[in-house]
């Protein structure tokens, strides 16, 4: 990674909140989490124990609320490309070890995957969704309590709140199934709706005795990673997922940030904060205060190994410490939750397991996987993403081996690299007093250099179109901010309507034959400009032909004329008209722009000053660092994997029958160590929406394309570097 430090920020684009923290200093997330709300009947306990969810159910009775301002300050430091928090002292993250201790969930087991709705197509003995729902729970919800394939939580609570006294075994099983579906849908895998339970859990509760063979810890961590990656976007403010895990992890690792008076330790460890209620007033100032506290953290104020304390060992449940679970804490592998696939990058946080952190390897680019949310026609995900499921099946082969030291922490070499390339501080320098001059602690030198464990390098699977779009336009909101430019330019096209002009779904222009011969200022033609506008879509570099704002040769007023940026703007060697300063003499645009009122919007006295400022900012940003991605263009577009039909139906329970060691199971479809090869798509394929965290699979989501005519003033993300 030392050879390519810029790759540390590969996925920033312009959407990460850390890049605009000075513009939104009081931005605060809101939590989406609902208390399970159903009484834990002792008759459910045997089924919960078999499923490995009993400790989580006990935690449900020890409710505590999320400190949203504090969590917001941590979200600002979450990096989607590394799945770690970037702190002044280095990197840290939530691992499978934390899930085991905080929630008491099993780590080893089969992945939690399968399909979402079409069970009868993939699972042996599976019924159509709602028929199976009626057979397993004994009742169907009314239509007004159903939203596509999700049922309102209130209906579950009212229908299954109390199991009748003297109920037979089958009735108890039905109520236990409803309790487990509520537990999973609210405590671990809640989406941004906050009030719905998806029926994807039917294959799992169909056989309660087999639920214990799944790795609920890895699925919960995958969903938390995905929710954190999404809410790190500046335009997303709702955070879902297992938030008790996130809150408790912060309190256990950062003693200076934890509330006072919560000293009693019980199992699971997250129950320590039972009854905590931080309140919701003054969120903005509290976010700034929490941000300042994190910026001023000293290395010794983070606990690398909080679970080695004697009082923790005394309360931990023995099953969590079974070797088959503990060995996977240091496993570098995929984390799977249906369509969600994330990466367990423990090689970046070796001190959390007692090691010395050297300079890490480059972050794995799985942006293609991070753009998938299960939308579209239902699929069998083990066949859709076989390579990543195979990583989890072979998890025992990817356990990192490294030296354990008495004083774990980052090495001197790592801190030197981190101080140079990491974004360590987010508060204004006037408040920090510029603590970047603090020298590297002496104990870092005493730890030695550290050694990066031997591990197989997984190939990147970039989503080329997604990365280019982020670098080009950011998000839908940043696009809407420039709609006035598009509208004005549309008005400028009025004289050509009726001669073959067509606007496509993505905002690109197709010009008729009458227009292709129209000459532009500087000797170019209209069709050529239109082709330049399409450069980012048709395989060319973003902004090709428009004066790339990230290029040293084209950026700025000195490197290229305004004609490189806007249609109708002449180069530096053209004479400007007095009445319309941005239209050159002899241009056909001069006649109709004045009549259509375009000059009023574009020809104002401050227009050229604004454009000059934008171009100078782009040039300065490009001079610092270029962050539009490090991957070479691919031969195929990986945004949509090939449809692989299952080779055979699978046993009921949501996954194939066990066929491999360590809880692994067979995968339908091809398996290899390389990503699935799929045919390229057309450039006008809809782009996934970054701001949606839910996994829905009922209807294809039709999204609008993005226009790329003008440079985005929000920059290219290079301002995230120090």
mmCIF file of N, CA and C in Angstrom, residues 412-493:
data_model
loop_
_atom_site.group_PDB
_atom_site.id
_atom_site.type_symbol
_atom_site.label_atom_id
_atom_site.label_comp_id
_atom_site.label_asym_id
_atom_site.label_seq_id
_atom_site.Cartn_x
_atom_site.Cartn_y
_atom_site.Cartn_z
ATOM 1 N N UNK A 412 6.002 1.687 14.355
ATOM 2 C CA UNK A 412 6.517 3.015 14.021
ATOM 3 C C UNK A 412 6.387 3.273 12.520
ATOM 4 N N UNK A 413 6.649 2.259 11.700
ATOM 5 C CA UNK A 413 6.527 2.424 10.260
ATOM 6 C C UNK A 413 5.086 2.708 9.859
ATOM 7 N N UNK A 414 4.139 2.026 10.510
ATOM 8 C CA UNK A 414 2.740 2.272 10.187
ATOM 9 C C UNK A 414 2.342 3.698 10.549
ATOM 10 N N UNK A 415 2.719 4.157 11.731
ATOM 11 C CA UNK A 415 2.335 5.500 12.150
ATOM 12 C C UNK A 415 2.969 6.556 11.261
ATOM 13 N N UNK A 416 4.208 6.343 10.821
ATOM 14 C CA UNK A 416 4.832 7.281 9.892
ATOM 15 C C UNK A 416 4.035 7.368 8.599
ATOM 16 N N UNK A 417 3.640 6.212 8.085
ATOM 17 C CA UNK A 417 2.818 6.173 6.872
ATOM 18 C C UNK A 417 1.438 6.772 7.127
ATOM 19 N N UNK A 418 0.857 6.475 8.272
ATOM 20 C CA UNK A 418 -0.494 6.947 8.589
ATOM 21 C C UNK A 418 -0.509 8.466 8.756
ATOM 22 N N UNK A 419 0.477 9.015 9.435
ATOM 23 C CA UNK A 419 0.537 10.465 9.627
ATOM 24 C C UNK A 419 0.674 11.192 8.299
ATOM 25 N N UNK A 420 1.241 10.527 7.308
ATOM 26 C CA UNK A 420 1.458 11.162 6.016
ATOM 27 C C UNK A 420 0.233 11.061 5.117
ATOM 28 N N UNK A 421 -0.482 9.918 5.154
ATOM 29 C CA UNK A 421 -1.537 9.664 4.176
ATOM 30 C C UNK A 421 -2.931 9.604 4.779
ATOM 31 N N UNK A 422 -3.080 9.415 6.065
ATOM 32 C CA UNK A 422 -4.401 9.271 6.651
ATOM 33 C C UNK A 422 -5.066 10.616 6.919
ATOM 34 N N UNK A 423 -6.376 10.618 6.843
ATOM 35 C CA UNK A 423 -7.129 11.818 7.227
ATOM 36 C C UNK A 423 -7.438 11.665 8.710
ATOM 37 N N UNK A 424 -6.596 12.213 9.544
ATOM 38 C CA UNK A 424 -6.636 11.930 10.971
ATOM 39 C C UNK A 424 -7.579 12.841 11.732
ATOM 40 N N UNK A 425 -7.819 14.060 11.241
ATOM 41 C CA UNK A 425 -8.579 15.046 11.999
ATOM 42 C C UNK A 425 -9.677 15.634 11.128
ATOM 43 N N UNK A 426 -10.836 15.847 11.737
ATOM 44 C CA UNK A 426 -11.977 16.413 11.026
ATOM 45 C C UNK A 426 -12.413 17.753 11.599
ATOM 46 N N UNK A 427 -12.040 18.070 12.825
ATOM 47 C CA UNK A 427 -12.414 19.351 13.414
ATOM 48 C C UNK A 427 -11.585 20.473 12.807
ATOM 49 N N UNK A 428 -12.077 21.723 12.846
ATOM 50 C CA UNK A 428 -11.292 22.853 12.329
ATOM 51 C C UNK A 428 -9.962 22.983 13.051
ATOM 52 N N UNK A 429 -8.931 23.373 12.316
ATOM 53 C CA UNK A 429 -7.599 23.475 12.905
ATOM 54 C C UNK A 429 -7.549 24.517 14.018
ATOM 55 N N UNK A 430 -8.382 25.559 13.923
ATOM 56 C CA UNK A 430 -8.364 26.593 14.951
ATOM 57 C C UNK A 430 -8.782 26.039 16.317
ATOM 58 N N UNK A 431 -9.606 24.978 16.292
ATOM 59 C CA UNK A 431 -10.030 24.367 17.544
ATOM 60 C C UNK A 431 -9.060 23.305 18.031
ATOM 61 N N UNK A 432 -8.400 22.642 17.085
ATOM 62 C CA UNK A 432 -7.482 21.574 17.465
ATOM 63 C C UNK A 432 -6.143 22.100 17.955
ATOM 64 N N UNK A 433 -5.770 23.276 17.529
ATOM 65 C CA UNK A 433 -4.441 23.743 17.859
ATOM 66 C C UNK A 433 -3.372 22.984 17.089
ATOM 67 N N UNK A 434 -3.741 22.430 15.945
ATOM 68 C CA UNK A 434 -2.843 21.687 15.066
ATOM 69 C C UNK A 434 -2.066 20.616 15.822
ATOM 70 N N UNK A 435 -2.768 19.554 16.295
ATOM 71 C CA UNK A 435 -2.063 18.496 17.024
ATOM 72 C C UNK A 435 -1.266 17.575 16.122
ATOM 73 N N UNK A 436 -1.216 17.867 14.814
ATOM 74 C CA UNK A 436 -0.475 16.989 13.922
ATOM 75 C C UNK A 436 1.027 17.045 14.167
ATOM 76 N N UNK A 437 1.445 18.015 14.931
ATOM 77 C CA UNK A 437 2.855 18.075 15.256
ATOM 78 C C UNK A 437 3.263 17.153 16.387
ATOM 79 N N UNK A 438 2.300 16.440 16.992
ATOM 80 C CA UNK A 438 2.614 15.521 18.078
ATOM 81 C C UNK A 438 3.491 14.395 17.549
ATOM 82 N N UNK A 439 4.626 14.118 18.172
ATOM 83 C CA UNK A 439 5.521 13.079 17.648
ATOM 84 C C UNK A 439 4.932 11.687 17.844
ATOM 85 N N UNK A 440 5.499 10.732 17.108
ATOM 86 C CA UNK A 440 5.092 9.340 17.240
ATOM 87 C C UNK A 440 5.511 8.822 18.609
ATOM 88 N N UNK A 441 4.629 8.133 19.338
ATOM 89 C CA UNK A 441 4.977 7.657 20.688
ATOM 90 C C UNK A 441 6.197 6.733 20.671
ATOM 91 N N UNK A 442 6.959 6.772 21.750
ATOM 92 C CA UNK A 442 8.160 5.937 21.846
ATOM 93 C C UNK A 442 7.825 4.451 21.852
ATOM 94 N N UNK A 443 6.672 4.097 22.460
ATOM 95 C CA UNK A 443 6.356 2.669 22.540
ATOM 96 C C UNK A 443 6.132 2.058 21.162
ATOM 97 N N UNK A 444 5.788 2.886 20.158
ATOM 98 C CA UNK A 444 5.608 2.350 18.809
ATOM 99 C C UNK A 444 6.920 1.811 18.259
ATOM 100 N N UNK A 445 8.040 2.480 18.595
ATOM 101 C CA UNK A 445 9.346 2.005 18.156
ATOM 102 C C UNK A 445 9.738 0.734 18.884
ATOM 103 N N UNK A 446 9.374 0.632 20.144
ATOM 104 C CA UNK A 446 9.735 -0.543 20.936
ATOM 105 C C UNK A 446 8.987 -1.802 20.505
ATOM 106 N N UNK A 447 7.839 -1.657 19.842
ATOM 107 C CA UNK A 447 7.075 -2.831 19.417
ATOM 108 C C UNK A 447 7.739 -3.567 18.268
ATOM 109 N N UNK A 448 8.601 -2.918 17.541
ATOM 110 C CA UNK A 448 9.185 -3.534 16.367
ATOM 111 C C UNK A 448 8.399 -3.178 15.121
ATOM 112 N N UNK A 449 8.849 -3.749 14.006
ATOM 113 C CA UNK A 449 8.259 -3.392 12.722
ATOM 114 C C UNK A 449 6.956 -4.115 12.463
ATOM 115 N N UNK A 450 6.751 -5.274 13.035
ATOM 116 C CA UNK A 450 5.558 -6.053 12.724
ATOM 117 C C UNK A 450 5.711 -6.760 11.388
ATOM 118 N N UNK A 451 4.888 -7.768 11.169
ATOM 119 C CA UNK A 451 4.966 -8.535 9.934
ATOM 120 C C UNK A 451 3.558 -8.805 9.430
ATOM 121 N N UNK A 452 3.340 -8.513 8.159
ATOM 122 C CA UNK A 452 2.032 -8.761 7.572
ATOM 123 C C UNK A 452 1.852 -10.260 7.358
ATOM 124 N N UNK A 453 0.775 -10.845 7.870
ATOM 125 C CA UNK A 453 0.586 -12.298 7.736
ATOM 126 C C UNK A 453 0.496 -12.716 6.280
ATOM 127 N N UNK A 454 0.904 -13.957 6.032
ATOM 128 C CA UNK A 454 0.753 -14.515 4.689
ATOM 129 C C UNK A 454 -0.727 -14.734 4.398
ATOM 130 N N UNK A 455 -1.188 -14.252 3.254
ATOM 131 C CA UNK A 455 -2.594 -14.394 2.906
ATOM 132 C C UNK A 455 -2.729 -14.336 1.399
ATOM 133 N N UNK A 456 -3.746 -15.031 0.902
ATOM 134 C CA UNK A 456 -4.029 -15.025 -0.526
ATOM 135 C C UNK A 456 -4.620 -13.682 -0.925
ATOM 136 N N UNK A 457 -4.109 -13.155 -2.020
ATOM 137 C CA UNK A 457 -4.612 -11.884 -2.520
ATOM 138 C C UNK A 457 -5.848 -12.140 -3.366
ATOM 139 N N UNK A 458 -6.972 -11.549 -2.968
ATOM 140 C CA UNK A 458 -8.220 -11.685 -3.699
ATOM 141 C C UNK A 458 -8.268 -10.622 -4.784
ATOM 142 N N UNK A 459 -8.727 -11.022 -5.959
ATOM 143 C CA UNK A 459 -8.760 -10.086 -7.078
ATOM 144 C C UNK A 459 -9.856 -9.045 -6.893
ATOM 145 N N UNK A 460 -9.561 -7.826 -7.313
ATOM 146 C CA UNK A 460 -10.542 -6.748 -7.257
ATOM 147 C C UNK A 460 -11.709 -7.036 -8.193
ATOM 148 N N UNK A 461 -12.884 -6.562 -7.794
ATOM 149 C CA UNK A 461 -14.067 -6.654 -8.649
ATOM 150 C C UNK A 461 -14.696 -5.270 -8.696
ATOM 151 N N UNK A 462 -14.085 -4.326 -9.399
ATOM 152 C CA UNK A 462 -14.606 -2.954 -9.400
ATOM 153 C C UNK A 462 -15.883 -2.832 -10.202
ATOM 154 N N UNK A 463 -16.670 -1.868 -9.841
ATOM 155 C CA UNK A 463 -17.849 -1.497 -10.618
ATOM 156 C C UNK A 463 -17.480 -0.235 -11.371
ATOM 157 N N UNK A 464 -17.019 -0.392 -12.594
ATOM 158 C CA UNK A 464 -16.434 0.728 -13.335
ATOM 159 C C UNK A 464 -17.411 1.887 -13.464
ATOM 160 N N UNK A 465 -18.656 1.574 -13.825
ATOM 161 C CA UNK A 465 -19.620 2.646 -14.057
ATOM 162 C C UNK A 465 -19.922 3.380 -12.762
ATOM 163 N N UNK A 466 -20.001 2.664 -11.645
ATOM 164 C CA UNK A 466 -20.307 3.293 -10.369
ATOM 165 C C UNK A 466 -19.189 4.235 -9.940
ATOM 166 N N UNK A 467 -17.929 3.792 -10.094
ATOM 167 C CA UNK A 467 -16.798 4.635 -9.708
ATOM 168 C C UNK A 467 -16.730 5.877 -10.580
ATOM 169 N N UNK A 468 -16.928 5.703 -11.885
ATOM 170 C CA UNK A 468 -16.860 6.856 -12.782
ATOM 171 C C UNK A 468 -17.977 7.842 -12.481
ATOM 172 N N UNK A 469 -19.154 7.323 -12.159
ATOM 173 C CA UNK A 469 -20.266 8.227 -11.868
ATOM 174 C C UNK A 469 -19.994 9.012 -10.598
ATOM 175 N N UNK A 470 -19.429 8.356 -9.587
ATOM 176 C CA UNK A 470 -19.119 9.071 -8.346
ATOM 177 C C UNK A 470 -18.113 10.180 -8.591
ATOM 178 N N UNK A 471 -17.098 9.864 -9.385
ATOM 179 C CA UNK A 471 -16.081 10.874 -9.660
ATOM 180 C C UNK A 471 -16.621 11.999 -10.518
ATOM 181 N N UNK A 472 -17.665 11.697 -11.292
ATOM 182 C CA UNK A 472 -18.170 12.673 -12.248
ATOM 183 C C UNK A 472 -19.245 13.574 -11.660
ATOM 184 N N UNK A 473 -20.237 12.985 -11.006
ATOM 185 C CA UNK A 473 -21.364 13.791 -10.553
ATOM 186 C C UNK A 473 -21.697 13.619 -9.096
ATOM 187 N N UNK A 474 -21.143 12.639 -8.409
ATOM 188 C CA UNK A 474 -21.447 12.478 -6.994
ATOM 189 C C UNK A 474 -22.757 11.764 -6.782
ATOM 190 N N UNK A 475 -23.796 12.447 -6.393
ATOM 191 C CA UNK A 475 -25.058 11.822 -6.063
ATOM 192 C C UNK A 475 -26.189 12.567 -6.748
ATOM 193 N N UNK A 476 -27.419 12.068 -6.554
ATOM 194 C CA UNK A 476 -28.560 12.695 -7.198
ATOM 195 C C UNK A 476 -28.759 14.131 -6.716
ATOM 196 N N UNK A 477 -28.475 14.358 -5.450
ATOM 197 C CA UNK A 477 -28.684 15.710 -4.952
ATOM 198 C C UNK A 477 -27.712 16.677 -5.597
ATOM 199 N N UNK A 478 -26.446 16.274 -5.706
ATOM 200 C CA UNK A 478 -25.497 17.166 -6.368
ATOM 201 C C UNK A 478 -25.879 17.375 -7.827
ATOM 202 N N UNK A 479 -26.501 16.357 -8.449
ATOM 203 C CA UNK A 479 -26.973 16.536 -9.820
ATOM 204 C C UNK A 479 -28.106 17.543 -9.877
ATOM 205 N N UNK A 480 -29.044 17.462 -8.925
ATOM 206 C CA UNK A 480 -30.176 18.378 -8.935
ATOM 207 C C UNK A 480 -29.736 19.820 -8.737
ATOM 208 N N UNK A 481 -28.622 20.017 -8.030
ATOM 209 C CA UNK A 481 -28.141 21.372 -7.819
ATOM 210 C C UNK A 481 -27.744 22.052 -9.132
ATOM 211 N N UNK A 482 -27.476 21.257 -10.176
ATOM 212 C CA UNK A 482 -27.061 21.816 -11.471
ATOM 213 C C UNK A 482 -28.172 21.737 -12.505
ATOM 214 N N UNK A 483 -29.384 21.447 -12.062
ATOM 215 C CA UNK A 483 -30.480 21.344 -13.021
ATOM 216 C C UNK A 483 -30.726 22.653 -13.765
ATOM 217 N N UNK A 484 -30.439 23.777 -13.109
ATOM 218 C CA UNK A 484 -30.680 25.052 -13.781
ATOM 219 C C UNK A 484 -29.791 25.186 -15.016
ATOM 220 N N UNK A 485 -28.607 24.596 -14.991
ATOM 221 C CA UNK A 485 -27.740 24.631 -16.164
ATOM 222 C C UNK A 485 -28.340 23.782 -17.279
ATOM 223 N N UNK A 486 -28.803 22.577 -16.919
ATOM 224 C CA UNK A 486 -29.402 21.705 -17.926
ATOM 225 C C UNK A 486 -30.632 22.343 -18.544
ATOM 226 N N UNK A 487 -31.467 22.957 -17.708
ATOM 227 C CA UNK A 487 -32.681 23.575 -18.224
ATOM 228 C C UNK A 487 -32.358 24.720 -19.175
ATOM 229 N N UNK A 488 -31.356 25.488 -18.808
ATOM 230 C CA UNK A 488 -30.984 26.604 -19.667
ATOM 231 C C UNK A 488 -30.436 26.118 -21.003
ATOM 232 N N UNK A 489 -29.643 25.043 -20.949
ATOM 233 C CA UNK A 489 -29.084 24.516 -22.192
ATOM 234 C C UNK A 489 -30.167 23.838 -23.020
ATOM 235 N N UNK A 490 -31.156 23.220 -22.355
ATOM 236 C CA UNK A 490 -32.286 22.664 -23.094
ATOM 237 C C UNK A 490 -33.022 23.764 -23.847
ATOM 238 N N UNK A 491 -33.209 24.887 -23.173
ATOM 239 C CA UNK A 491 -33.885 26.000 -23.833
ATOM 240 C C UNK A 491 -33.088 26.480 -25.034
ATOM 241 N N UNK A 492 -31.773 26.375 -24.945
ATOM 242 C CA UNK A 492 -30.938 26.776 -26.058
ATOM 243 C C UNK A 492 -31.041 25.853 -27.249
ATOM 244 N N UNK A 493 -31.584 24.655 -27.047
ATOM 245 C CA UNK A 493 -31.726 23.703 -28.149
ATOM 246 C C UNK A 493 -33.045 23.857 -28.888
#
